[in-house]
Amino acid sequence: MTIVRRGHRIQVLFSAEDIAKRNSQLAGDIAKRVGDGLLVVAVLKGSFVFAADLLRALYEAGLSPEVDFMSLASYGAGQVSSGQVAVLRDVEGDVRGRKIVLIDDILESGRTLAYAKDLLVARGASTVLSCVLLDKPGHRNADIEADFVGFTCPDMFVVGYGMDVAHAFRELPFVGVVESDSEKE
Ligand code: IMP
Ligand code: MG
């Protein structure tokens, strides 16, 4: 299916319905493997929609997680990773002894997630697992795999469901690909 926004045709890769179904399964998996008493740390900005939905799916799975946020940047406004990770906003709480599930939108090179995980482990978290909506396995650069993966993503730049290209398209309720021959309105 294709929709038009901002004068661009966007091909739907993962629909809102597919994502909602997968979120319930992920929450079930997390409940089984991690149990209660967990601290969810959402890596902003890209994961904010996924984190909000997954959090409510965790509630449906019977858990009562706490939530904190970390804002990390590795991309700037472009599509090519700078290879550097910067902390733009840190978690507020003490993570010592906590069972943490990091939530991110996409695992690509792995630098963002590896950086966040190392930081939380260094601060004394007892367990740091990770849950990503999308795994792009082709470009791994850091030695990390996510513990929970929503979908394997084809090697394309995707937008929507919180993810952007140059700050656009975060509001789309699905994950899609902007078609390159789209015309400006
Ligand atoms: P990594 O550090 O290379 O694993 O980069 C992961 C981060 O890059 C994700 O959290 C996203 O913010 C961003 N990213 C990677 N691929 C895409 C994409 O296709 N669309 C939007 N953002 C992406
Ligand atoms: Mg991100």
CSV table of C-alpha atoms and ligand atoms in Angstrom, one decimal:
chain,number,residue,atom,x,y,z
A,1,MET,CA,0.0,0.0,0.0
A,2,THR,CA,1.2,3.5,-0.7
A,3,ILE,CA,0.1,6.8,0.8
A,4,VAL,CA,1.0,10.4,0.0
A,5,ARG,CA,2.2,12.9,2.5
A,6,ARG,CA,4.3,16.1,2.1
A,7,GLY,CA,4.2,15.5,-1.6
A,8,HIS,CA,6.0,12.2,-1.3
A,9,ARG,CA,4.7,8.7,-2.0
A,10,ILE,CA,5.4,6.5,1.0
A,11,GLN,CA,5.3,2.7,0.7
A,12,VAL,CA,4.0,0.9,3.8
A,13,LEU,CA,6.4,-1.7,5.0
A,14,PHE,CA,4.9,-2.6,8.5
A,15,SER,CA,1.3,-1.5,9.0
A,16,ALA,CA,-0.1,-0.2,12.3
A,17,GLU,CA,-2.0,-3.4,12.7
A,18,ASP,CA,1.1,-5.6,12.2
A,19,ILE,CA,3.1,-3.4,14.7
A,20,ALA,CA,0.3,-3.6,17.3
A,21,LYS,CA,0.2,-7.4,17.0
A,22,ARG,CA,3.9,-7.7,17.3
A,23,ASN,CA,4.1,-5.3,20.3
A,24,SER,CA,1.8,-7.7,22.3
A,25,GLN,CA,4.0,-10.6,21.4
A,26,LEU,CA,7.1,-8.7,22.4
A,27,ALA,CA,5.5,-7.7,25.7
A,28,GLY,CA,4.6,-11.3,26.3
A,29,ASP,CA,8.2,-12.4,25.6
A,30,ILE,CA,9.6,-9.7,27.9
A,31,ALA,CA,7.2,-10.6,30.7
A,32,LYS,CA,8.3,-14.3,30.4
A,33,ARG,CA,12.0,-13.6,30.2
A,34,VAL,CA,12.5,-10.5,32.4
A,35,GLY,CA,9.5,-10.5,34.7
A,36,ASP,CA,8.4,-7.6,36.8
A,37,GLY,CA,10.3,-4.8,38.5
A,38,LEU,CA,11.9,-3.6,35.4
A,39,LEU,CA,13.0,-0.2,34.3
A,40,VAL,CA,12.3,0.6,30.7
A,41,VAL,CA,14.7,3.2,29.2
A,42,ALA,CA,13.6,4.6,25.9
A,43,VAL,CA,16.2,6.0,23.6
A,44,LEU,CA,14.9,9.2,22.2
A,45,LYS,CA,13.8,10.5,19.9
A,46,GLY,CA,13.1,7.7,17.4
A,47,SER,CA,11.7,5.2,19.9
A,48,PHE,CA,9.1,7.4,21.5
A,49,VAL,CA,6.1,6.0,19.7
A,50,PHE,CA,7.3,2.4,20.0
A,51,ALA,CA,8.1,2.9,23.7
A,52,ALA,CA,4.6,4.4,24.4
A,53,ASP,CA,2.9,1.4,22.7
A,54,LEU,CA,5.2,-1.2,24.1
A,55,LEU,CA,4.7,0.2,27.6
A,56,ARG,CA,1.0,-0.3,27.4
A,57,ALA,CA,1.5,-3.7,25.9
A,58,LEU,CA,3.6,-4.5,29.0
A,59,TYR,CA,0.8,-3.4,31.1
A,60,GLU,CA,-1.6,-5.8,29.2
A,61,ALA,CA,1.0,-8.5,29.8
A,62,GLY,CA,0.7,-7.9,33.6
A,63,LEU,CA,3.8,-5.9,34.2
A,64,SER,CA,4.3,-2.6,36.1
A,65,PRO,CA,7.5,-1.1,34.6
A,66,GLU,CA,9.1,2.2,35.5
A,67,VAL,CA,10.1,4.4,32.6
A,68,ASP,CA,13.1,6.7,32.0
A,69,PHE,CA,14.4,8.4,28.9
A,70,MET,CA,17.8,9.0,27.3
A,71,SER,CA,18.4,11.1,24.2
A,72,LEU,CA,21.2,9.9,22.1
A,73,ALA,CA,22.3,11.3,18.7
A,74,SER,CA,24.4,9.5,16.1
A,75,TYR,CA,22.9,10.7,12.9
A,76,GLY,CA,22.5,14.5,12.8
A,77,ALA,CA,19.9,15.5,10.2
A,78,GLY,CA,21.2,13.2,7.4
A,79,GLN,CA,20.9,9.5,6.7
A,80,VAL,CA,24.6,8.5,7.2
A,81,SER,CA,25.8,7.6,10.7
A,82,SER,CA,28.5,10.0,11.9
A,83,GLY,CA,30.0,7.0,13.9
A,84,GLN,CA,29.9,9.1,17.1
A,85,VAL,CA,27.3,8.9,19.8
A,86,ALA,CA,26.4,11.9,22.0
A,87,VAL,CA,24.3,12.0,25.1
A,88,LEU,CA,21.8,14.9,24.6
A,89,ARG,CA,19.8,14.0,27.7
A,90,ASP,CA,20.6,11.5,30.3
A,91,VAL,CA,18.4,9.2,32.4
A,92,GLU,CA,17.2,10.9,35.6
A,93,GLY,CA,17.1,8.0,38.0
A,94,ASP,CA,19.8,5.9,39.7
A,95,VAL,CA,20.2,2.7,37.7
A,96,ARG,CA,22.3,0.8,40.3
A,97,GLY,CA,21.0,-2.7,40.7
A,98,ARG,CA,18.1,-2.2,38.2
A,99,LYS,CA,16.9,-4.7,35.7
A,100,ILE,CA,16.7,-2.5,32.5
A,101,VAL,CA,15.2,-3.0,29.1
A,102,LEU,CA,16.5,-0.5,26.6
A,103,ILE,CA,14.1,0.4,23.9
A,104,ASP,CA,15.2,1.7,20.5
A,105,ASP,CA,13.6,2.1,17.1
A,106,ILE,CA,16.3,0.6,14.9
A,107,LEU,CA,19.4,-1.5,15.5
A,108,GLU,CA,21.7,-0.8,12.6
A,109,SER,CA,25.5,-0.4,13.2
A,110,GLY,CA,24.7,-1.1,16.8
A,111,ARG,CA,26.8,1.8,18.1
A,112,THR,CA,23.8,3.6,19.7
A,113,LEU,CA,22.6,0.6,21.6
A,114,ALA,CA,26.1,-0.6,22.5
A,115,TYR,CA,26.9,2.8,23.9
A,116,ALA,CA,23.7,3.0,26.0
A,117,LYS,CA,24.1,-0.5,27.3
A,118,ASP,CA,27.8,0.0,28.2
A,119,LEU,CA,26.9,3.3,30.0
A,120,LEU,CA,24.1,1.7,32.1
A,121,VAL,CA,26.2,-1.4,32.9
A,122,ALA,CA,29.1,0.9,34.0
A,123,ARG,CA,26.7,2.7,36.3
A,124,GLY,CA,25.8,-0.6,38.0
A,125,ALA,CA,22.6,-1.8,36.4
A,126,SER,CA,22.2,-5.5,37.2
A,127,THR,CA,20.9,-6.5,33.8
A,128,VAL,CA,20.6,-4.5,30.6
A,129,LEU,CA,18.6,-6.1,27.8
A,130,SER,CA,17.4,-4.4,24.7
A,131,CYS,CA,14.3,-4.4,22.6
A,132,VAL,CA,14.2,-2.8,19.1
A,133,LEU,CA,11.3,-2.4,16.8
A,134,LEU,CA,13.5,-3.0,13.7
A,135,ASP,CA,16.7,-4.9,13.1
A,136,LYS,CA,18.8,-4.0,10.1
A,137,PRO,CA,21.4,-6.8,10.3
A,138,GLY,CA,23.5,-5.8,7.3
A,139,HIS,CA,25.5,-2.9,8.8
A,140,ARG,CA,26.6,-4.1,12.2
A,141,ASN,CA,29.7,-2.4,13.5
A,142,ALA,CA,29.5,-2.9,17.2
A,143,ASP,CA,29.3,-6.4,18.9
A,144,ILE,CA,25.7,-6.3,19.9
A,145,GLU,CA,22.4,-8.1,19.1
A,146,ALA,CA,19.0,-7.0,20.5
A,147,ASP,CA,17.4,-9.4,23.0
A,148,PHE,CA,13.9,-8.7,21.6
A,149,VAL,CA,13.3,-7.7,17.9
A,150,GLY,CA,10.0,-6.6,16.4
A,151,PHE,CA,10.8,-7.1,12.7
A,152,THR,CA,13.8,-7.7,10.5
A,153,CYS,CA,14.0,-4.6,8.3
A,154,PRO,CA,15.1,-4.6,4.7
A,155,ASP,CA,18.2,-2.5,4.0
A,156,MET,CA,16.2,0.7,3.2
A,157,PHE,CA,15.9,4.0,5.0
A,158,VAL,CA,12.6,3.9,6.8
A,159,VAL,CA,10.3,6.5,8.3
A,160,GLY,CA,7.2,6.7,10.5
A,161,TYR,CA,6.1,5.3,13.8
A,162,GLY,CA,8.5,7.8,15.5
A,163,MET,CA,11.3,7.6,12.9
A,164,ASP,CA,12.2,10.6,10.8
A,165,VAL,CA,14.2,11.8,7.8
A,166,ALA,CA,15.3,15.3,8.5
A,167,HIS,CA,12.7,15.7,11.2
A,168,ALA,CA,9.8,14.7,9.0
A,169,PHE,CA,7.3,11.8,9.0
A,170,ARG,CA,7.5,10.8,12.7
A,171,GLU,CA,3.7,11.1,12.9
A,172,LEU,CA,3.0,8.3,10.5
A,173,PRO,CA,1.2,5.4,12.3
A,174,PHE,CA,3.1,2.8,10.2
A,175,VAL,CA,6.7,2.2,9.1
A,176,GLY,CA,7.3,3.0,5.5
A,177,VAL,CA,9.8,3.9,2.8
A,178,VAL,CA,9.8,7.2,1.0
A,179,GLU,CA,9.8,6.5,-2.8
A,180,SER,CA,12.6,8.3,-4.4
A,181,ASP,CA,10.7,9.4,-7.5
A,182,SER,CA,8.1,11.2,-5.5
A,183,GLU,CA,7.1,14.7,-6.7
A,184,LYS,CA,6.8,17.8,-4.7
A,185,GLU,CA,3.3,19.1,-4.3
B,1,IMP,P1,23.1,2.6,14.9
B,1,IMP,O1,23.8,3.3,16.0
B,1,IMP,O2,23.8,2.5,13.6
B,1,IMP,O3,22.6,1.2,15.3
B,1,IMP,O4,21.8,3.5,14.6
B,1,IMP,C1,20.6,3.3,15.1
B,1,IMP,C2,19.9,4.6,15.0
B,1,IMP,O5,20.0,5.2,13.7
B,1,IMP,C3,18.4,4.4,15.2
B,1,IMP,O6,18.1,4.5,16.6
B,1,IMP,C4,17.8,5.5,14.4
B,1,IMP,O7,17.7,6.6,15.1
B,1,IMP,C5,18.8,5.7,13.3
B,1,IMP,N1,18.4,5.0,12.0
B,1,IMP,C6,19.1,4.0,11.5
B,1,IMP,N2,18.4,3.6,10.3
B,1,IMP,C7,17.4,4.4,10.2
B,1,IMP,C8,16.3,4.5,9.2
B,1,IMP,O8,16.2,3.7,8.3
B,1,IMP,N3,15.4,5.5,9.4
B,1,IMP,C9,15.5,6.3,10.5
B,1,IMP,N4,16.4,6.3,11.4
B,1,IMP,C10,17.4,5.3,11.3
B,2,MG,MG,17.4,6.4,17.4
